[in-house]
Coordinates of C-alpha atoms in Angstrom, one line a residue:
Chain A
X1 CA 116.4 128.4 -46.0
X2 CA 120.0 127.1 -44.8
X3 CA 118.0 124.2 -42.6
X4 CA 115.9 123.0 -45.5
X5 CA 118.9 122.8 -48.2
X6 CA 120.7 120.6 -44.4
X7 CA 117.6 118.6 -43.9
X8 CA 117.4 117.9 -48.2
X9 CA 120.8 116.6 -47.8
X10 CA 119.7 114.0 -45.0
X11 CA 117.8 112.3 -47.3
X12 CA 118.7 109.4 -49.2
X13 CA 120.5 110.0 -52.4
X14 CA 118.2 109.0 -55.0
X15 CA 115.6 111.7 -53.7
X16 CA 117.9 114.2 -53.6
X17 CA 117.8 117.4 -55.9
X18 CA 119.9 119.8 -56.7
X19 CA 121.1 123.1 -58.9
X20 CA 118.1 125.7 -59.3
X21 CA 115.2 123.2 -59.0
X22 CA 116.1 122.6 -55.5
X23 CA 116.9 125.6 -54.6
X24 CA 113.2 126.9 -56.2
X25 CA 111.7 124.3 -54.2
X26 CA 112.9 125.1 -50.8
X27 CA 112.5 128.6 -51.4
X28 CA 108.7 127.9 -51.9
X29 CA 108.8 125.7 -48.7
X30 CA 110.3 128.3 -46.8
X31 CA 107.6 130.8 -48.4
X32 CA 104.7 128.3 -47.7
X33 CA 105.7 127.6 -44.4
X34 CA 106.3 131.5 -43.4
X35 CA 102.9 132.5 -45.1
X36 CA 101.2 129.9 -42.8
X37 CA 102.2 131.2 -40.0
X38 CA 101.4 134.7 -40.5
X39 CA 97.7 133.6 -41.0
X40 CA 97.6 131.5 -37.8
X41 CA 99.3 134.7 -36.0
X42 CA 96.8 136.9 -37.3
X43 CA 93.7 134.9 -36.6
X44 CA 94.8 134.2 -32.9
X45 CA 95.8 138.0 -32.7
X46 CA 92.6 139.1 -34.2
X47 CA 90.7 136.7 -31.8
X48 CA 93.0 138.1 -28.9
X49 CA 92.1 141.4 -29.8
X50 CA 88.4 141.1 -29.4
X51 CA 88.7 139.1 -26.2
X52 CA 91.1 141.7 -24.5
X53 CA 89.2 144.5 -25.8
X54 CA 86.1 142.7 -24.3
X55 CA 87.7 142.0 -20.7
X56 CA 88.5 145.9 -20.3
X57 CA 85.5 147.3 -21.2
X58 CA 83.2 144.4 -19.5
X59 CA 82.0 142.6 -22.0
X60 CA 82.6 139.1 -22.8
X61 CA 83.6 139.2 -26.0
X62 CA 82.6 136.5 -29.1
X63 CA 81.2 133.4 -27.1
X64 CA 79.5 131.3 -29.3
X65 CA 81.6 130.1 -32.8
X66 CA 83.7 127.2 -30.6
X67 CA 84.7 127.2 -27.1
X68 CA 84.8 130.8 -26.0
X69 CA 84.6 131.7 -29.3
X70 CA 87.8 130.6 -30.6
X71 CA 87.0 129.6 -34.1
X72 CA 85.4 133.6 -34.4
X73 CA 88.0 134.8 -36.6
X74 CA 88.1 131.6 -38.5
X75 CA 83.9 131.6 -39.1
X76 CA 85.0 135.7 -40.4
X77 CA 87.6 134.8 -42.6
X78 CA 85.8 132.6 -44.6
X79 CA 83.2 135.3 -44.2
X80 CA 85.7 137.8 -46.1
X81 CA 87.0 135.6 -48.6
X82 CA 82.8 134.2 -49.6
X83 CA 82.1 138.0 -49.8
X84 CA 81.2 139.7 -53.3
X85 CA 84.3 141.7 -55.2
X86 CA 83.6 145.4 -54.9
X87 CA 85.3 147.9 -57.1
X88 CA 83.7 151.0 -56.5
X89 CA 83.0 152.5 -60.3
X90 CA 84.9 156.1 -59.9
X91 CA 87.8 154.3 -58.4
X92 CA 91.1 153.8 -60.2
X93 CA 90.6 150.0 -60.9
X94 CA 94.2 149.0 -61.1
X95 CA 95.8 151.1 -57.7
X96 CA 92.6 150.0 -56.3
X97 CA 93.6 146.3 -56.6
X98 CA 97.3 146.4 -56.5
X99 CA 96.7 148.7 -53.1
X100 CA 96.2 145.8 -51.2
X101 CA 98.6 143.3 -52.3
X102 CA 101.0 145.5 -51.9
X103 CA 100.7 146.7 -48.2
X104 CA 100.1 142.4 -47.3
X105 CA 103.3 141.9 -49.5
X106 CA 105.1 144.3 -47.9
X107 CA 104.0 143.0 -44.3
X108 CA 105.0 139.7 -45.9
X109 CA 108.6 139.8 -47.0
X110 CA 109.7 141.6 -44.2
X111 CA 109.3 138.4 -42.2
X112 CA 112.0 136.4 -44.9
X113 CA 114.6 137.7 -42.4
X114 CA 112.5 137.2 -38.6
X115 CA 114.1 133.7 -37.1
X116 CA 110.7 132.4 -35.8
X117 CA 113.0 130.5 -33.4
X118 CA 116.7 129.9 -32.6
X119 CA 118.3 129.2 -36.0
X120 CA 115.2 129.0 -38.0
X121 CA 114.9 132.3 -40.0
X122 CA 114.0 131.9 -43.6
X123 CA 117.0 133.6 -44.8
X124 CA 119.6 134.4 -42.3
X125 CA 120.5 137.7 -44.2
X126 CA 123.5 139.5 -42.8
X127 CA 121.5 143.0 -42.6
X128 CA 118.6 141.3 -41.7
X129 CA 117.7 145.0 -39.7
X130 CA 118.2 147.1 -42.6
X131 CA 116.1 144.8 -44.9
X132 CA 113.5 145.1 -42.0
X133 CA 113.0 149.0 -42.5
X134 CA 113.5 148.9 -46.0
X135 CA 110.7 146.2 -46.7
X136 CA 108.8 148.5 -44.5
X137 CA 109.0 151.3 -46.7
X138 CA 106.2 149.2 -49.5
X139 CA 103.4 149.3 -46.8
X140 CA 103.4 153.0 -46.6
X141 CA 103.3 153.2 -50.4
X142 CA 100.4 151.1 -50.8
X143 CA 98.6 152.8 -48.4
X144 CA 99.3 155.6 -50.0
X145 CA 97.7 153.7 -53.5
X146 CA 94.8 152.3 -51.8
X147 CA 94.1 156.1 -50.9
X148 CA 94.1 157.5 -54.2
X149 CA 92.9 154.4 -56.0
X150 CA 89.5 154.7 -53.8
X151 CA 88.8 158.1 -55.1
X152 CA 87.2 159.3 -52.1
X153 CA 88.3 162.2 -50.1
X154 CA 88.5 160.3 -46.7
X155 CA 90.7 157.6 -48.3
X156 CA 92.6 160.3 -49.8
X157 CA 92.8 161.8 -46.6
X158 CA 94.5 158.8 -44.4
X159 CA 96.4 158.6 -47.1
X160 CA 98.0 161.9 -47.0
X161 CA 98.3 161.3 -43.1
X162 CA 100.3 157.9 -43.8
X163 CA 102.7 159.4 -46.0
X164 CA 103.1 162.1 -43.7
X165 CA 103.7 159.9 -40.6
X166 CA 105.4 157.4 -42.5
X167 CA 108.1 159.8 -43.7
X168 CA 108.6 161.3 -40.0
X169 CA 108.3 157.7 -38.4
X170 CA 111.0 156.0 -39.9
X171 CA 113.7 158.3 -39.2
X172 CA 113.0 157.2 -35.0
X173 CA 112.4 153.9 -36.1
X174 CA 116.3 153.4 -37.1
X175 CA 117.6 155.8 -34.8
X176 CA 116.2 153.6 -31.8
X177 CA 117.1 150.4 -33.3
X178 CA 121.2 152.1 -33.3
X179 CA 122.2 151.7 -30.1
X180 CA 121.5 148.7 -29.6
X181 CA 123.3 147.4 -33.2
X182 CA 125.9 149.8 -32.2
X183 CA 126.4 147.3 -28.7
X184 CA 126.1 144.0 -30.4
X185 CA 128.2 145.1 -33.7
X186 CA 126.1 143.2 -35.8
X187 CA 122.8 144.0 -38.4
X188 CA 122.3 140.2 -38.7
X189 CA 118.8 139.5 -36.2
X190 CA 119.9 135.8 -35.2
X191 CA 123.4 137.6 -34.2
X192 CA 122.5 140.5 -32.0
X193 CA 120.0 138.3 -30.3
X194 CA 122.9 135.6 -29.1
X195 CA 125.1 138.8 -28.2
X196 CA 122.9 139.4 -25.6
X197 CA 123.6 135.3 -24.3
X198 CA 125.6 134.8 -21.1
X199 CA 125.7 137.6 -17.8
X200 CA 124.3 137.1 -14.3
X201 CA 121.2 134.8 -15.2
X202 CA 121.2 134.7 -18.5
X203 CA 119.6 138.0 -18.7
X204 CA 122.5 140.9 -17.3
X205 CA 123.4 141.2 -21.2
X206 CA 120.2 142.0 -22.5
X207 CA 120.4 145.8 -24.5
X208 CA 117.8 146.8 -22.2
X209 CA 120.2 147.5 -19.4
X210 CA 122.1 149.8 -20.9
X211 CA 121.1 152.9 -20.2
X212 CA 120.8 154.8 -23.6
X213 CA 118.9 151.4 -24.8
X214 CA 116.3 151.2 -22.3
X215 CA 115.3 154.6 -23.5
X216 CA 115.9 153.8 -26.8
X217 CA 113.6 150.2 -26.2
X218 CA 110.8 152.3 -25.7
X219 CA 110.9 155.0 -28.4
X220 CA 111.2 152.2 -30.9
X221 CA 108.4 150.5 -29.4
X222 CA 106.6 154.1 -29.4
X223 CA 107.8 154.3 -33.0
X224 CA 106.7 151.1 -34.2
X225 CA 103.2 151.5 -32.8
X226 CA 103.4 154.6 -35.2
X227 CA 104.6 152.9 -38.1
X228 CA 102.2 150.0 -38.5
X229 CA 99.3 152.7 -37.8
X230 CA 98.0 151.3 -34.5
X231 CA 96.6 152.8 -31.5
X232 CA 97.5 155.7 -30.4
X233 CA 98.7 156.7 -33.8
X234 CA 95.8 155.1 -36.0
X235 CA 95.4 159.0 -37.8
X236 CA 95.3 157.1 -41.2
X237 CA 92.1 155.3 -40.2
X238 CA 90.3 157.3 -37.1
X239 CA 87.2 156.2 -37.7
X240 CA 85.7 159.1 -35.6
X241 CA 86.8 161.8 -38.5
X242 CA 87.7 159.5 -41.5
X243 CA 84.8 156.8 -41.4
X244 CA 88.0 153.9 -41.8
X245 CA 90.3 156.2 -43.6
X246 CA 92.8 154.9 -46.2
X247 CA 90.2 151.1 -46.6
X248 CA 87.1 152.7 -46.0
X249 CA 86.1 150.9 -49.4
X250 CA 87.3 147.8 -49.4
X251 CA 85.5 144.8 -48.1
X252 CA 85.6 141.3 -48.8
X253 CA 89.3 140.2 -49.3
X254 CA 90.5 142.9 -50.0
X255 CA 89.8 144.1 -46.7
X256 CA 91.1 140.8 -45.2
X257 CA 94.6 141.6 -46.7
X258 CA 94.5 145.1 -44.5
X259 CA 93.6 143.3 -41.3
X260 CA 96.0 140.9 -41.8
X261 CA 98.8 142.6 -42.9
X262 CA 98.2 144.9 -39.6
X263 CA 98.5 142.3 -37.3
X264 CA 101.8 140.6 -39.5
X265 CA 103.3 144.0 -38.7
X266 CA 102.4 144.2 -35.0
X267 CA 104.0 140.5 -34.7
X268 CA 107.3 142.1 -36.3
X269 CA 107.6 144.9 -34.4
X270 CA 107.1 143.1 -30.9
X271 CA 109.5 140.3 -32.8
X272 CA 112.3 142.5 -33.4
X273 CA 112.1 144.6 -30.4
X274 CA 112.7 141.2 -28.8
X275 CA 115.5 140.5 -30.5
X276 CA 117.4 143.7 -30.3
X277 CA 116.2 144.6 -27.1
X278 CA 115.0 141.9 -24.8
X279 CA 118.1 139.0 -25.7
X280 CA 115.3 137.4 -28.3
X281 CA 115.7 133.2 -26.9
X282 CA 118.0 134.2 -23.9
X283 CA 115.7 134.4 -20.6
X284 CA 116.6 134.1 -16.9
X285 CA 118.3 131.4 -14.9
X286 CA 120.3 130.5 -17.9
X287 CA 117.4 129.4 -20.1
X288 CA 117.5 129.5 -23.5
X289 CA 114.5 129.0 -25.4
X290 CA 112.5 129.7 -28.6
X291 CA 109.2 129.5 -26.6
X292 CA 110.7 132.3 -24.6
X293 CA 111.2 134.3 -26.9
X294 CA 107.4 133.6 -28.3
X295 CA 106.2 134.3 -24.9
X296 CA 108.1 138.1 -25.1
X297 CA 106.6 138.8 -28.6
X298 CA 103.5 137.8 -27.2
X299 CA 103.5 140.1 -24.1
X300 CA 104.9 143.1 -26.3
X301 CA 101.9 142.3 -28.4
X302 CA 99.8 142.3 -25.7
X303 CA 101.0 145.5 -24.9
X304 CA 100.1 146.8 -27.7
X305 CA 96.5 145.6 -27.6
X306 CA 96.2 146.7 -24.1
X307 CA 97.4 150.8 -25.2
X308 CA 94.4 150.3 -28.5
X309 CA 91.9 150.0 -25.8
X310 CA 93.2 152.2 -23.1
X311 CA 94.3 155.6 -24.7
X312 CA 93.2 157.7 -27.1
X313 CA 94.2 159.3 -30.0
X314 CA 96.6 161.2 -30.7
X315 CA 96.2 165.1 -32.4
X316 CA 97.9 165.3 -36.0
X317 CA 100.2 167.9 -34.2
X318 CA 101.3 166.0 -31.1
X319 CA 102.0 163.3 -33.3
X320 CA 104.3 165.1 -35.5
X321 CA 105.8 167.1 -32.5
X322 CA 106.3 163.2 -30.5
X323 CA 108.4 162.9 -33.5
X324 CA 110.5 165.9 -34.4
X325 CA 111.2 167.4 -31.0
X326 CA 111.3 164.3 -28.8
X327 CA 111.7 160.9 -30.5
X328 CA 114.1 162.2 -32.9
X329 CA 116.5 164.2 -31.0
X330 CA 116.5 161.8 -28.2
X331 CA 117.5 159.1 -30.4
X332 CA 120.5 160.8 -31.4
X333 CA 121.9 161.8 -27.8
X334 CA 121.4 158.1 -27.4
X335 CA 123.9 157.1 -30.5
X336 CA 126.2 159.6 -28.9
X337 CA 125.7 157.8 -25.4
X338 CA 126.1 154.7 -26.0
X339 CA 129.0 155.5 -28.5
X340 CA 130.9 157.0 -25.1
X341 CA 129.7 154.3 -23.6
X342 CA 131.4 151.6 -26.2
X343 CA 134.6 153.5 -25.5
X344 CA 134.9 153.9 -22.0
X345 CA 133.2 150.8 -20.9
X346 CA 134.3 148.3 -23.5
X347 CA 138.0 149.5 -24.3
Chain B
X1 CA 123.7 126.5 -59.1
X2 CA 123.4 126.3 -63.3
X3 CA 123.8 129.4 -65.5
X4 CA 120.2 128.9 -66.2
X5 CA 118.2 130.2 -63.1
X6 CA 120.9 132.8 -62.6
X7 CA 120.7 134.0 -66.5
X8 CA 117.1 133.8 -66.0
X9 CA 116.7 135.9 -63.0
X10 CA 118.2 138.8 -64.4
X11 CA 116.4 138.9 -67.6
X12 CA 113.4 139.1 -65.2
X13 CA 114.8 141.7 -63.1
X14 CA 115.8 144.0 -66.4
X15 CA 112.3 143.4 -67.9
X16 CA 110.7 144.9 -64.7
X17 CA 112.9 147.7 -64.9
X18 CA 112.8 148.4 -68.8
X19 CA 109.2 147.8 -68.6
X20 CA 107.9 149.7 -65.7
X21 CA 110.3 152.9 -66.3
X22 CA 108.4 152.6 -70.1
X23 CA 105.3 152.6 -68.5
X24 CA 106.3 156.0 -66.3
X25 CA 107.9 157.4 -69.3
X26 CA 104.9 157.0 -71.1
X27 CA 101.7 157.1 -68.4
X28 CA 99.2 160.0 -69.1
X29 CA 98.5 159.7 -65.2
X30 CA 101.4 161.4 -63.3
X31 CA 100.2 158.7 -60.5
X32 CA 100.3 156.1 -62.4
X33 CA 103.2 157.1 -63.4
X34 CA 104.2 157.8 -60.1
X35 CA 103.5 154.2 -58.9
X36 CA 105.4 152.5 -61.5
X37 CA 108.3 154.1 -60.6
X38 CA 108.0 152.1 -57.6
X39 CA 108.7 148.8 -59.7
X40 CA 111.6 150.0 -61.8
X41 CA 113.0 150.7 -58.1
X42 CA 112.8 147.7 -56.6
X43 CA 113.9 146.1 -59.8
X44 CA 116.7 147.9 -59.6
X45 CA 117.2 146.8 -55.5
X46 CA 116.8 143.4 -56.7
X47 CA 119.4 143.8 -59.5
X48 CA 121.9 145.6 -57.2
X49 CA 121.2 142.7 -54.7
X50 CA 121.4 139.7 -57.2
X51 CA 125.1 141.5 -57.9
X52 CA 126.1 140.8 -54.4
X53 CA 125.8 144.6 -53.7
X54 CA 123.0 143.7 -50.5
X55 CA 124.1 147.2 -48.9
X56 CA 123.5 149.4 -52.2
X57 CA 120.2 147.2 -52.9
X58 CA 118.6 148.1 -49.4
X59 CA 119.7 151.6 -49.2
X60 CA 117.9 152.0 -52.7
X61 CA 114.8 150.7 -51.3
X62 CA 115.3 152.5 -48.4
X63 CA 116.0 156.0 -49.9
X64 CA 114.4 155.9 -53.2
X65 CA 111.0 153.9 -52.3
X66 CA 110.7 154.8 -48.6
X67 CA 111.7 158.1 -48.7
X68 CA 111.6 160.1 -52.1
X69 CA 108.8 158.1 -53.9
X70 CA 106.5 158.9 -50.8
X71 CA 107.5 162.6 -50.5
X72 CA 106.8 162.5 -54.7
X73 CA 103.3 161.0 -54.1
X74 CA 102.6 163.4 -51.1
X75 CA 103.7 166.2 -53.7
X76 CA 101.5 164.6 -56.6
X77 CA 98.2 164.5 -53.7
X78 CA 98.1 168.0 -53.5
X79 CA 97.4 168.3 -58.0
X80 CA 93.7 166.5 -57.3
X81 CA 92.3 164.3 -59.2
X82 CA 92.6 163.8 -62.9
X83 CA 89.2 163.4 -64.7
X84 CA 87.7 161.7 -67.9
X85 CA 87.6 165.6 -69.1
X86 CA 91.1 166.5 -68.3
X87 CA 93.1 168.0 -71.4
X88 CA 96.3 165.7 -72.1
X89 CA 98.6 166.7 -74.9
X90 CA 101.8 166.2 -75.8
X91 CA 103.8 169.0 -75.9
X92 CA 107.6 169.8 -77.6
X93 CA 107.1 166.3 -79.7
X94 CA 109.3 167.4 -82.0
X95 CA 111.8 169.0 -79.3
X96 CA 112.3 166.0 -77.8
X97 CA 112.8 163.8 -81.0
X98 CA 115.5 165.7 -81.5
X99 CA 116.5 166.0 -77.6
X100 CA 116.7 161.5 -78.0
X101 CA 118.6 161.4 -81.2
X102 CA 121.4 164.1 -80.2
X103 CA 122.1 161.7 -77.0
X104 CA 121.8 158.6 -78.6
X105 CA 124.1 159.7 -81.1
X106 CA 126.7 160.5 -78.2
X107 CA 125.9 157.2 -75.9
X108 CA 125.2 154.6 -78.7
X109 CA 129.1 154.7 -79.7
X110 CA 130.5 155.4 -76.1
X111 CA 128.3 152.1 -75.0
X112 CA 129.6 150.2 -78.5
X113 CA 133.0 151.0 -77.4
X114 CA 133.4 150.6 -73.6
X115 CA 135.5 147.7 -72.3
X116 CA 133.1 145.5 -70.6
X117 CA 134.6 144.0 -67.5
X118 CA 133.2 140.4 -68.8
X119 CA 134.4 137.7 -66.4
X120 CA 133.5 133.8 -65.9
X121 CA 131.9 133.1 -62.6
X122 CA 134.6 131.1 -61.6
X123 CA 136.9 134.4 -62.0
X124 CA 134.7 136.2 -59.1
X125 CA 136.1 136.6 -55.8
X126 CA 133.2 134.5 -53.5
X127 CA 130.5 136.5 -52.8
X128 CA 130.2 137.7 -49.0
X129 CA 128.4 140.5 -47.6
X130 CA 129.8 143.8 -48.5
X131 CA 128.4 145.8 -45.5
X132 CA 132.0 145.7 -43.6
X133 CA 134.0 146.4 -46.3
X134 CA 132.1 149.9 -46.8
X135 CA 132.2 150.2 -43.6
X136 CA 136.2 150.2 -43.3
X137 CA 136.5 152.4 -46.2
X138 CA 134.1 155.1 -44.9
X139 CA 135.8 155.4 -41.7
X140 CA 139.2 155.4 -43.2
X141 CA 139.7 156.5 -47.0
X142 CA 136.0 158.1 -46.9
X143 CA 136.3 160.1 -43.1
X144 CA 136.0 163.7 -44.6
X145 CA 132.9 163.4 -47.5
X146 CA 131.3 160.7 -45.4
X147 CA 131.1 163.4 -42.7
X148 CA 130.4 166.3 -44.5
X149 CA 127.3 164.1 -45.8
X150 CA 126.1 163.2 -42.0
X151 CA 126.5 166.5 -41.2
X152 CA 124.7 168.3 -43.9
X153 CA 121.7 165.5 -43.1
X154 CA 122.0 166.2 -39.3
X155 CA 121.0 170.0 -40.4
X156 CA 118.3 169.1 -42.7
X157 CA 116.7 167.5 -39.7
X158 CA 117.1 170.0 -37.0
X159 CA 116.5 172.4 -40.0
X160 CA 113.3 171.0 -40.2
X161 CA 112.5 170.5 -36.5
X162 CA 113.2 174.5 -36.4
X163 CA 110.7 175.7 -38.8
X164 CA 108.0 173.2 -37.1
X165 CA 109.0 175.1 -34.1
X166 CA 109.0 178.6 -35.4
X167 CA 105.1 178.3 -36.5
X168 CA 104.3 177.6 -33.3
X169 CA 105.6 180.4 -31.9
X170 CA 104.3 183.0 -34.2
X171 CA 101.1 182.0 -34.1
X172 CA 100.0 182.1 -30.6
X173 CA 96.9 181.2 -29.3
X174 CA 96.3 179.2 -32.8
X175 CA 96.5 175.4 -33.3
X176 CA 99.9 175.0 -34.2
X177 CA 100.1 173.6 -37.6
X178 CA 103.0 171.2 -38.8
X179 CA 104.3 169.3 -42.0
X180 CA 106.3 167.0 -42.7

């Protein structure tokens, strides 16, 4: 929000505002502009989706709603929204509509604190990283609601399975992130990504050299997947046991806000493994760029796309044991590590 | 900024909170209940946060909503489903009329009487992040109980890791079964 109160101040003094009304306004510009672009991401993610998933299994994917298809997710979106309101009648009417504002508004807020490029986050928070897991904390809950609220035993089911996953995920998810923090000295996301600035190319400081990080790179990434319910780890929604699990009665917009809340959680997690890992805008030969770091997010979610349609799932119990006996104690040899490492390499 | 947005903001903030911990106090659903506990904890986040206290706001979200809320609801999942038909009665009315007045008549007066640290704004120190701060003091002043904590955490874990572990291994042959 920092560069919208600068650029207010650029203009000429009679159409300058200040106190709380200014401050309102360029919170809902920041908000407006955020919100945007987590509905474009989606709809090109969703429409990347289908044409990956297409190429690997020899298809060729949606062809025929603009060139290649590319207006496909568009022609379904206003598809979902045009859709009748269903609230099934045994369901818990008010979970069953709160459900799904709150897992988008938890996707949502989480991405106050992302810089979408060098020195444009919406607000620059100083634990941007610890905001990140908390806000991630209200998707699991309203899973968890739109669940119960279905009353149906398969909802019901994913639901249990999020809350399960959830509550053994997160502990990884920070654990990874550690090292890394630990390296730069810094929560703020704008700040550990120019830590990583400078070194042989541009690129010799990245976390991902270190040792203990590039372990710890991939269990978050591993992690992550987990905690925005994706391929490999989709338990909550295996449609092979659960029908759709946790939103196997929702349609219409209500569904819309699932699908894109999924995606505005991929883009996060392939955003801040970026930053904390990959040096965010730093790249080789002493670039620095915000389209750089774009193109990394994009390949990480690429990656992520390309492990949906090329493994399968994952047992409730291998899941949990990923978790307990590897992730977990792994990410704490690599605090230790890289904690030795801070003092004999840095000191 | 005026006193107005500021004053505004936190009557907002204590209305959630009021409101939503009414609502659990009162809810004949224990879900429902349940679920609006989640409000009067972020409310509570966002009043710790609109204090300047970011670090105390986040960890609340973090602990109370991420954590104990979902191991609560987890809990509640197991009860099954309330229906139409399900008795609901209150029980000890009486009890706990008498439970209220007995504390309100020992924290209405302490309230009355406590010296409220009422300052100007201009009397504050600036605000700045308070993450380092809390930092310095739990590695120095803090060292000993800030351990013990860590540690008694670290053994909860591997605690858990063992019993997950020890079903597996007493139950040969079968599926091994796990919880978190």
């Amino acid at each position: 929000m920092d560069f919208l109160m600068n650029a207010m101040q650029s203009l000429p003094a009679s159409m300058q505002l200040s106190g709380p009304l200014a401050w309102t306004i360029t919170a809902l510009v920041a908000a407006g502009v955020t919100m945007g672009v987590v509905s474009l991401v989606a709809l090109l993610a969703v429409y990347a989706e289908r044409k990956v998933s297409a190429d690997m299994q020899a298809r060729v994917g949606p062809m025929h709603v603009g060139w290649h298809g590319i207006l496909q997710t568009t022609a379904d979106a206003i598809k979902l929204m045009l859709k009748e309101d269903l609230v099934p009648a045994m369901a818990d009417k008010w979970l069953f509509i709160t459900a799904p504002l709150l897992v988008f508004g938890g996707a949502f807020i989480g991405w106050a604190v992302l810089p979408l490029c060098k020195g444009w986050a919406p607000v620059d928070l100083n634990i941007g990283v610890v905001y990140l897991l908390a806000t991630s904390s209200l998707v699991a809950l309203g899973i968890i609601m739109a669940g119960w609220g279905s009353h149906n035993k398969w909802s019901l089911y994913g639901a249990m399975r999020t809350a399960a996953q959830f509550l053994s995920y997160e502990i990884p998810t920070a654990l990874h992130l550690l090292p890394a923090i630990l390296l730069a000295g810094s929560l703020n996301l704008t700040a550990l990504a120019n830590s990583q600035a400078g070194g042989m190319g541009n690129m010799a400081n990245w976390a991902i050299w270190n040792p203990f990080c590039f372990l710890s790179f991939f269990c978050y990434f591993i992690s992550g997947l987990a905690e925005t319910n994706r391929v490999p780890f989709d338990l909550p929604e295996s449609e092979s046991e659960l029908v759709a699990g946790f939103h196997v009665e929702y349609s219409g917009m209500r569904f819309a806000f699932f699908f894109l809340a999924e995606y505005a959680e991929l883009f996060l997690v392939s955003a801040i493994a970026s930053l904390v890992f990959l040096g965010g805008w730093n790249g080789p030969f002493g670039l620095e760029s915000s389209f750089l770091y774009l193109a990394k997010v994009l390949v990480m979610m690429f990656v992520a796309i390309w492990l949906r349609w090329t493994l399968p799932r994952f047992r409730i119990d291998q899941l949990m044991g990923l978790c307990w006996k590897f992730l977990i104690p792994l990410g704490l040899i690599n605090i230790l590590g890289v904690g030795f490492w801070i003092y004999y390499f840095r000191t | 900024m005026d006193a107005l947005l500021p004053s505004l903001l936190f009557y907002a903030f204590a209305g959630v909170i009021l409101g939503s911990a009414a609502f659990t106090a009162f809810a004949r659903d224990i879900v429902h209940a349940a679920f609006s506990l989640l409000f009067t904890f972020f409310g509570l986040a966002c009043l710790y946060l609109y204090l300047g206290a970011d670090f105390v706001g986040l960890s609340q979200v973090v602990i109370y909503v991420g954590g104990i809320l979902v191991l609560l609801l987890f809990g509640v999942m197991f009860t099954g489903h309330q229906t139409q038909e399900t008795e609901k009665r209150t029980v000890n009315f009486y009890w706990g009329l008498a439970l209220i007045a007995l504390l309100g008549a020992g924290m209405v007066p302490a309230l009355l009487k406590a010296p409220w640290a009422v300052k100007s704004a201009a009397e504050l120190p600036e605000a700045k992040s308070t993450i380092s701060s809390i930092a310095t003091l739990l590695m120095t002043d803090y060292l000993l109980p800030f351990e013990i904590a860590s540690l008694l955490l670290l053994m909860a874990l591997i605690g858990a890791v063992v019993i997950a572990r020890g079903e597996t291994k007493t139950d040969e042959g079968e599926s091994p079964e796990t919880s978190a």
